[in-house]
CSV table of C-alpha atoms in Angstrom, one decimal:
chain,number,residue,atom,x,y,z
A,16,MET,CA,-30.3,2.0,12.4
A,17,MET,CA,-26.8,1.2,11.1
A,18,LYS,CA,-24.4,3.9,10.3
A,19,ILE,CA,-23.1,3.5,6.8
A,20,LEU,CA,-20.1,5.3,5.3
A,21,LEU,CA,-19.1,5.6,1.7
A,22,ILE,CA,-15.4,5.7,1.2
A,23,ILE,CA,-14.5,7.4,-2.0
A,24,PRO,CA,-10.8,7.4,-2.9
A,25,SER,CA,-10.0,10.1,-5.4
A,26,TYR,CA,-6.9,10.9,-7.3
A,27,ASN,CA,-6.9,13.6,-9.9
A,28,GLU,CA,-10.6,13.2,-10.6
A,29,GLU,CA,-11.6,16.9,-10.7
A,30,GLU,CA,-14.2,16.2,-13.5
A,31,ASN,CA,-15.8,13.4,-11.6
A,32,ILE,CA,-16.0,14.6,-8.0
A,33,LEU,CA,-19.2,16.5,-8.3
A,34,LYS,CA,-20.8,13.9,-10.6
A,35,VAL,CA,-20.2,11.2,-8.0
A,36,TYR,CA,-21.4,13.6,-5.2
A,37,ASN,CA,-24.6,14.5,-7.1
A,38,GLN,CA,-25.2,10.8,-7.8
A,39,ILE,CA,-25.0,10.1,-4.1
A,40,LYS,CA,-27.3,13.0,-3.1
A,41,LYS,CA,-29.9,12.1,-5.9
A,42,SER,CA,-30.1,8.5,-4.8
A,43,ASN,CA,-31.9,9.5,-1.5
A,44,HIS,CA,-29.9,7.1,0.6
A,45,LYS,CA,-29.4,8.4,4.1
A,46,ILE,CA,-25.7,7.7,4.2
A,47,ASP,CA,-22.5,9.5,5.0
A,48,TYR,CA,-19.6,9.8,2.6
A,49,VAL,CA,-16.0,10.7,2.8
A,50,PHE,CA,-13.7,11.6,-0.1
A,51,VAL,CA,-10.1,10.7,0.4
A,52,ASN,CA,-8.1,13.1,-1.7
A,53,ASP,CA,-4.9,11.2,-2.5
A,54,GLY,CA,-2.6,14.1,-3.0
A,55,SER,CA,-4.2,15.1,-6.3
A,56,THR,CA,-2.2,17.5,-8.4
A,57,ASP,CA,-5.2,19.0,-10.2
A,58,ASN,CA,-7.9,21.2,-8.8
A,59,SER,CA,-9.6,18.4,-6.7
A,60,LEU,CA,-8.8,20.1,-3.4
A,61,LYS,CA,-10.4,23.4,-4.5
A,62,ILE,CA,-13.5,21.6,-5.6
A,63,PHE,CA,-13.8,19.8,-2.2
A,64,LYS,CA,-13.4,23.1,-0.3
A,65,LYS,CA,-15.6,25.2,-2.5
A,66,ASN,CA,-18.5,22.8,-2.3
A,67,ASN,CA,-18.1,22.1,1.3
A,68,LEU,CA,-17.8,18.3,0.8
A,69,ASN,CA,-16.7,16.0,3.5
A,70,TYR,CA,-13.1,15.0,2.7
A,71,VAL,CA,-9.8,13.9,4.1
A,72,ASN,CA,-6.9,15.5,2.3
A,73,LEU,CA,-3.8,13.3,2.3
A,74,ILE,CA,-0.8,15.4,2.7
A,75,HIS,CA,1.1,13.2,0.3
A,76,ASN,CA,0.1,10.8,-2.5
A,77,LEU,CA,-0.1,7.2,-1.1
A,78,GLY,CA,-1.7,5.2,-3.9
A,79,ILE,CA,-5.2,3.6,-3.8
A,80,GLY,CA,-4.4,1.2,-1.0
A,81,GLY,CA,-3.2,3.9,1.4
A,82,ALA,CA,-6.0,6.2,0.5
A,83,VAL,CA,-8.7,3.5,1.1
A,84,GLN,CA,-7.1,2.5,4.4
A,85,THR,CA,-7.4,6.1,5.5
A,86,GLY,CA,-11.1,5.9,4.8
A,87,TYR,CA,-11.3,2.8,6.9
A,88,LYS,CA,-9.5,4.5,9.8
A,89,TYR,CA,-11.9,7.4,9.5
A,90,ALA,CA,-14.8,4.9,9.6
A,91,TYR,CA,-13.4,3.2,12.6
A,92,GLU,CA,-12.8,6.4,14.6
A,93,ASN,CA,-16.2,7.7,13.8
A,94,GLY,CA,-18.0,4.6,14.8
A,95,TYR,CA,-19.5,3.4,11.6
A,96,ASP,CA,-21.1,0.0,11.4
A,97,ILE,CA,-20.6,-0.5,7.7
A,98,ALA,CA,-18.2,1.0,5.2
A,99,VAL,CA,-18.6,0.8,1.5
A,100,GLN,CA,-15.7,1.4,-0.9
A,101,PHE,CA,-16.8,3.4,-3.9
A,102,ASP,CA,-14.7,4.6,-6.8
A,103,GLY,CA,-14.3,8.2,-7.4
A,104,ASP,CA,-14.3,7.9,-11.1
A,105,GLY,CA,-17.9,7.3,-11.8
A,106,GLN,CA,-17.4,3.6,-12.5
A,107,HIS,CA,-19.7,2.4,-9.8
A,108,ASP,CA,-23.5,2.7,-9.6
A,109,ILE,CA,-24.9,4.0,-6.3
A,110,ASN,CA,-28.2,2.2,-7.0
A,111,TYR,CA,-26.6,-1.1,-6.1
A,112,LEU,CA,-25.9,0.2,-2.6
A,113,GLU,CA,-28.7,-1.7,-0.9
A,114,LYS,CA,-27.9,-4.8,-2.7
A,115,ILE,CA,-24.3,-4.7,-1.6
A,116,CYS,CA,-25.0,-3.7,2.0
A,117,ASP,CA,-27.9,-6.1,2.6
A,118,PRO,CA,-25.9,-9.3,3.3
A,119,VAL,CA,-23.6,-7.3,5.6
A,120,ILE,CA,-26.6,-5.9,7.5
A,121,GLN,CA,-28.2,-9.3,7.8
A,122,GLY,CA,-25.0,-10.7,9.1
A,123,GLN,CA,-24.6,-13.2,6.3
A,124,ALA,CA,-21.2,-11.9,5.3
A,125,ASP,CA,-18.4,-9.9,6.7
A,126,MET,CA,-17.6,-8.5,3.2
A,127,VAL,CA,-19.6,-8.2,0.0
A,128,ILE,CA,-18.0,-7.7,-3.3
A,129,GLY,CA,-19.9,-6.2,-6.1
A,130,THR,CA,-18.9,-8.3,-9.2
A,131,ARG,CA,-19.2,-7.6,-12.9
A,132,TYR,CA,-19.1,-11.2,-13.9
A,133,LEU,CA,-21.9,-13.0,-12.1
A,134,LYS,CA,-24.7,-12.4,-14.5
A,135,LYS,CA,-24.1,-11.5,-18.1
A,136,GLU,CA,-27.2,-9.3,-18.6
A,137,GLU,CA,-26.7,-7.4,-15.4
A,138,SER,CA,-23.6,-5.4,-16.4
A,139,LYS,CA,-23.3,-3.2,-19.4
A,140,PHE,CA,-19.6,-3.0,-18.8
A,141,GLN,CA,-18.3,-6.5,-18.8
A,142,SER,CA,-14.8,-5.2,-19.6
A,143,THR,CA,-12.4,-6.4,-22.1
A,144,PHE,CA,-11.2,-10.0,-22.7
A,145,MET,CA,-7.8,-9.3,-21.2
A,146,ARG,CA,-9.3,-7.9,-18.0
A,147,ARG,CA,-11.6,-10.9,-17.7
A,148,LEU,CA,-8.7,-13.2,-18.2
A,149,GLY,CA,-6.6,-11.4,-15.6
A,150,SER,CA,-9.5,-11.6,-13.1
A,151,ASP,CA,-9.9,-15.3,-13.8
A,152,ILE,CA,-6.2,-16.0,-13.2
A,153,ILE,CA,-6.3,-14.1,-9.9
A,154,SER,CA,-9.6,-15.8,-9.0
A,155,PHE,CA,-8.0,-19.2,-9.7
A,156,PHE,CA,-5.1,-18.6,-7.4
A,157,ILE,CA,-7.3,-17.3,-4.6
A,158,ARG,CA,-9.3,-20.4,-5.0
A,159,ILE,CA,-6.3,-22.6,-4.7
A,160,CYS,CA,-4.8,-20.8,-1.7
A,161,CYS,CA,-8.1,-20.1,0.2
A,162,ARG,CA,-10.6,-22.7,-1.1
A,163,LYS,CA,-13.1,-20.0,-2.0
A,164,LYS,CA,-14.2,-18.6,-5.3
A,165,ILE,CA,-14.1,-14.9,-5.8
A,166,THR,CA,-15.3,-14.1,-9.3
A,167,ASP,CA,-14.2,-10.5,-9.5
A,168,PRO,CA,-11.3,-10.1,-7.1
A,169,THR,CA,-10.2,-6.7,-8.5
A,170,SER,CA,-13.6,-5.0,-8.0
A,171,GLY,CA,-13.3,-2.0,-5.8
A,172,PHE,CA,-17.0,-1.9,-5.0
A,173,ARG,CA,-17.3,-3.6,-1.7
A,174,ALA,CA,-19.1,-3.4,1.7
A,175,VAL,CA,-17.6,-4.5,5.0
A,176,ASN,CA,-18.9,-4.7,8.6
A,177,ARG,CA,-17.5,-3.2,11.8
A,178,LYS,CA,-15.2,-6.1,12.5
A,179,VAL,CA,-13.5,-5.8,9.1
A,180,ILE,CA,-13.4,-2.0,9.4
A,181,LYS,CA,-11.3,-2.5,12.5
A,182,GLU,CA,-9.2,-5.1,10.8
A,183,PHE,CA,-8.5,-2.9,7.8
A,184,ALA,CA,-7.9,0.2,9.9
A,185,GLU,CA,-5.1,-1.6,11.6
A,186,ASP,CA,-3.7,-3.5,8.7
A,187,TYR,CA,-4.5,-3.1,5.0
A,188,PRO,CA,-2.4,-4.4,2.1
A,189,THR,CA,-1.3,-1.4,0.2
A,190,GLU,CA,0.5,-3.0,-2.7
A,191,TYR,CA,-2.3,-4.8,-4.5
A,192,PRO,CA,-5.2,-3.9,-2.2
A,193,GLU,CA,-8.3,-5.5,-3.8
A,194,PRO,CA,-7.1,-9.1,-4.2
A,195,GLU,CA,-4.8,-9.0,-1.2
A,196,SER,CA,-7.4,-7.7,1.2
A,197,ALA,CA,-9.8,-10.5,0.1
A,198,VAL,CA,-7.1,-13.0,0.8
A,199,SER,CA,-6.3,-11.6,4.2
A,200,LEU,CA,-10.0,-11.9,5.2
A,201,LEU,CA,-10.4,-15.4,3.8
A,202,VAL,CA,-7.4,-16.9,5.6
A,203,ASN,CA,-8.7,-15.4,8.8
A,204,LYS,CA,-12.1,-17.2,8.4
A,205,TYR,CA,-14.1,-14.1,7.5
A,206,LYS,CA,-17.0,-14.7,5.1
A,207,ILE,CA,-17.1,-13.1,1.8
A,208,ASP,CA,-20.1,-12.9,-0.5
A,209,GLU,CA,-20.5,-11.6,-4.0
A,210,VAL,CA,-23.5,-9.8,-5.6
A,211,PRO,CA,-23.8,-9.0,-9.2
A,212,VAL,CA,-23.6,-5.2,-10.1
A,213,SER,CA,-23.4,-3.2,-13.1
A,214,MET,CA,-20.5,-0.9,-13.7
A,215,ASN,CA,-20.1,2.0,-16.1
A,216,GLU,CA,-17.2,2.5,-18.5
A,217,ARG,CA,-14.7,4.9,-17.0
A,218,GLU,CA,-15.7,8.5,-17.5
A,219,GLY,CA,-12.4,10.3,-18.0
A,220,GLY,CA,-9.4,9.8,-15.8
A,221,VAL,CA,-6.8,7.1,-16.3
A,222,SER,CA,-7.2,3.6,-15.1
A,223,SER,CA,-4.8,2.6,-12.5
A,224,ILE,CA,-4.0,-0.7,-14.4
A,225,ARG,CA,-2.5,0.0,-17.8
A,226,LEU,CA,-2.3,-2.7,-20.4
A,227,TRP,CA,1.4,-2.8,-20.9
A,228,LYS,CA,1.9,-3.2,-17.2
A,229,SER,CA,-0.7,-6.0,-16.8
A,230,VAL,CA,1.7,-9.0,-17.2
A,231,ASP,CA,4.0,-7.5,-14.5
A,232,TYR,CA,0.9,-6.8,-12.4
A,233,MET,CA,-0.4,-10.4,-12.8
A,234,ILE,CA,2.9,-12.0,-11.7
A,235,LYS,CA,3.1,-9.8,-8.6
A,236,VAL,CA,-0.5,-10.2,-7.6
A,237,VAL,CA,-0.2,-14.0,-7.9
A,238,LEU,CA,2.9,-13.9,-5.8
A,239,ALA,CA,1.3,-11.6,-3.3
A,240,ILE,CA,-1.7,-13.9,-3.0
A,241,ILE,CA,0.5,-16.9,-2.3
A,242,ILE,CA,2.6,-15.1,0.2
A,243,ASP,CA,-0.4,-13.5,2.0
A,244,SER,CA,-2.2,-16.8,2.2
A,245,ILE,CA,0.8,-18.2,4.2
A,246,SER,CA,1.9,-15.2,6.2
A,247,LEU,CA,-1.3,-13.4,7.1
A,248,ARG,CA,-2.8,-16.4,8.8
A,249,ARG,CA,-2.8,-15.4,12.5
A,250,ARG,CA,-2.1,-18.1,15.0
A,251,LYS,CA,-5.1,-18.6,17.3
B,1,MET,CA,53.3,-7.4,-4.7
B,2,ILE,CA,51.9,-4.0,-4.3
B,3,GLN,CA,54.4,-1.2,-4.6
B,4,THR,CA,55.3,0.7,-1.4
B,5,SER,CA,54.1,4.0,-2.7
B,6,LEU,CA,50.7,2.7,-3.7
B,7,LYS,CA,50.5,1.0,-0.3
B,8,ILE,CA,51.1,4.1,1.5
B,9,ALA,CA,48.6,6.0,-0.6
B,10,LEU,CA,46.0,3.4,0.1
B,11,ILE,CA,46.6,3.4,3.8
B,12,VAL,CA,46.3,7.2,3.8
B,13,VAL,CA,43.0,6.9,2.0
B,14,LEU,CA,41.7,4.3,4.4
B,15,LEU,CA,42.7,6.5,7.4
B,16,ILE,CA,40.8,9.4,5.9
B,17,TYR,CA,37.9,7.1,5.4
B,18,LEU,CA,37.9,6.1,9.1
B,19,LEU,CA,38.1,9.7,10.1
B,20,CYS,CA,35.0,10.4,7.8
B,21,ILE,CA,33.1,7.7,9.6
B,22,LEU,CA,34.0,9.2,13.0
B,23,ARG,CA,33.0,12.6,11.9
B,24,ALA,CA,29.7,11.4,10.6
B,25,VAL,CA,28.9,9.7,13.9
B,26,LYS,CA,29.9,12.9,15.8
B,27,ARG,CA,27.6,14.9,13.7
B,28,LYS,CA,24.8,12.4,14.2
B,29,ASN,CA,24.6,11.6,10.5
B,30,MET,CA,25.2,7.9,11.2
B,31,ARG,CA,24.0,5.5,13.8
B,32,ILE,CA,26.4,3.6,16.1
B,33,ASN,CA,25.1,0.4,14.5
B,34,TYR,CA,26.5,1.3,11.1
B,35,LEU,CA,29.6,2.8,12.6
B,36,ILE,CA,30.7,-0.7,13.7
B,37,PHE,CA,30.1,-2.2,10.3
B,38,TRP,CA,31.9,0.5,8.3
B,39,SER,CA,34.9,0.7,10.6
B,40,VAL,CA,35.3,-3.0,10.8
B,41,MET,CA,35.4,-3.0,6.9
B,42,GLY,CA,38.1,-0.3,7.0
B,43,ILE,CA,40.2,-2.1,9.6
B,44,ILE,CA,40.1,-5.3,7.6
B,45,LEU,CA,41.3,-3.5,4.5
B,46,ILE,CA,44.2,-1.9,6.5
B,47,ILE,CA,45.2,-5.3,7.8
B,48,ALA,CA,45.0,-6.8,4.3
B,49,LEU,CA,47.3,-4.1,3.1
B,50,LEU,CA,49.8,-4.4,5.9
B,51,ALA,CA,49.9,-8.2,5.9
B,52,PRO,CA,49.4,-9.6,2.4
B,53,ASN,CA,50.8,-13.0,3.5
B,54,PHE,CA,47.8,-13.5,5.6
B,55,ILE,CA,45.5,-12.9,2.6
B,56,GLU,CA,47.5,-15.2,0.4
B,57,ASN,CA,47.5,-18.0,3.0
B,58,ALA,CA,43.8,-17.7,3.5
B,59,SER,CA,43.0,-17.7,-0.2
B,60,ASN,CA,45.2,-20.8,-0.8
B,61,PHE,CA,43.5,-22.5,2.2
B,62,LEU,CA,40.0,-21.8,0.8
B,63,GLY,CA,41.1,-22.9,-2.7
B,64,PHE,CA,40.8,-19.6,-4.6
B,65,GLY,CA,43.0,-19.4,-7.7
B,66,LEU,CA,44.2,-15.9,-6.9
B,67,PRO,CA,44.0,-13.9,-3.7
B,68,ILE,CA,42.3,-11.1,-5.6
B,69,ASN,CA,39.4,-13.4,-6.4
B,70,MET,CA,38.8,-14.0,-2.7
B,71,ILE,CA,38.8,-10.4,-2.0
B,72,PHE,CA,36.4,-9.6,-4.8
B,73,SER,CA,34.1,-12.5,-3.7
B,74,ILE,CA,34.0,-11.3,-0.1
B,75,ALA,CA,33.4,-7.7,-1.2
B,76,ILE,CA,30.5,-8.8,-3.5
B,77,PHE,CA,28.9,-10.8,-0.7
B,78,ILE,CA,29.2,-7.9,1.8
B,79,ILE,CA,27.7,-5.5,-0.8
B,80,LEU,CA,24.8,-7.9,-1.5
B,81,TYR,CA,24.1,-8.2,2.2
B,82,LEU,CA,24.2,-4.5,2.6
B,83,ILE,CA,21.8,-3.8,-0.2
B,84,PHE,CA,19.4,-6.5,1.1
B,85,ASP,CA,19.5,-4.9,4.5
B,86,LEU,CA,18.8,-1.5,3.0
B,87,THR,CA,15.8,-2.8,1.0
B,88,LYS,CA,14.3,-4.2,4.2
B,89,LEU,CA,15.0,-0.9,5.9
B,90,ILE,CA,13.4,1.1,3.1
B,91,THR,CA,10.3,-1.0,3.2
B,92,LYS,CA,10.1,-0.5,6.9
B,93,GLU,CA,10.5,3.2,6.6
B,94,GLN,CA,7.9,3.3,3.8
B,95,ASN,CA,5.3,1.6,6.0
B,96,LYS,CA,6.0,4.1,8.7
B,97,ASN,CA,5.7,7.0,6.2
B,98,VAL,CA,2.3,5.7,5.1
B,99,LEU,CA,1.1,5.5,8.7
B,100,LEU,CA,2.3,9.0,9.4
B,101,ILE,CA,0.7,10.5,6.3
B,102,GLN,CA,-2.6,8.9,7.2
B,103,GLU,CA,-2.6,9.8,10.8
B,104,ILE,CA,-1.5,13.4,10.2
B,105,SER,CA,-4.1,13.8,7.4
B,106,LEU,CA,-6.9,12.5,9.7
B,107,LEU,CA,-5.7,14.7,12.5
B,108,LYS,CA,-5.7,17.8,10.3
B,109,LYS,CA,-9.3,17.1,9.3
B,110,ARG,CA,-10.3,16.8,12.9
B,111,VAL,CA,-8.5,20.0,13.8
B,112,GLU,CA,-10.2,21.9,11.0
B,113,GLU,CA,-13.6,20.6,12.1
B,114,LEU,CA,-13.0,21.6,15.7
B,115,GLU,CA,-11.9,25.1,14.6
B,116,ASN,CA,-14.9,25.5,12.5
B,117,LYS,CA,-17.1,24.5,15.4
B,118,ASN,CA,-15.4,27.0,17.7
B,119,THR,CA,-15.7,29.9,15.3
B,120,LYS,CA,-19.4,29.1,14.9
B,121,LYS,CA,-19.8,29.1,18.6
B,122,SER,CA,-18.0,32.3,19.1
B,123,GLU,CA,-20.1,33.9,16.4
B,124,ASP,CA,-23.4,33.0,18.1
């Protein structure tokens, strides 16, 4: 039996914490979870304490990358075989857990990314045209730099095996974590698979990528991908 | 040519500046590493003030139109270098900070868990 951990980064998500938690409990999956409270300024911490949830409380806000890495460190220290990144804002659907873990359990892939774009009818939330365009541009550059197509490089719904947990616990890109971590795995010859998942529209909270920031974001992500694909390659 | 009174004033300011550096080092507000950099800067400025001919000759030799242009150019390059160095330093410190925050937070969680276990045991 493989030990699976859900890593749920959470920043000012007081309305969503219990929703996500109940979703996990309802789904009857026998899995552990850990919330990473990324220095929330709302009542998140009280909610975690009151309901006796399993959480790590970061003593200062780190951003999504630093919070997720804390989750990977926790997974590594506690001997989990598989870690699944799961958003704390109710965007992801726990029912896809098996689908996303299966290729990792079978050993077909080191990381599986749940993508919104693989099958049209699968996802209710295909996201806006601009988001799609952004993903395509990032995807294009990853393909050039790593010769591998990742359709949804910014998806935060992903499962990884023990080897990658260790890798991420030691070193995780904190600036643009989703695309950069994919690149860092690809250049080191890890195998990444994608499975189609359905995502919900965000329920409250503020998306971490705002529209007016997106151009700036795109330029930096592309730059990061190019730099990572050169610098993260380890000499063997 | 700089007037003598201005010259004296500048030299006094520079000497105070050097004293400030020494005091900062003494109070452990500055690393020896930076001490060398800042005091060399001060000493160069004092030399420039005391021996203006040297500056003029050097600027003529390098082909600057005016000596002051050479001084400004050098100053700008030194400042650029310093800012670049500080940017690197900040990034390094940020990474260390992230690591510390993560490890402390994980440790706190473990301590709390152990404490809870102990209180339960003692209750039994």
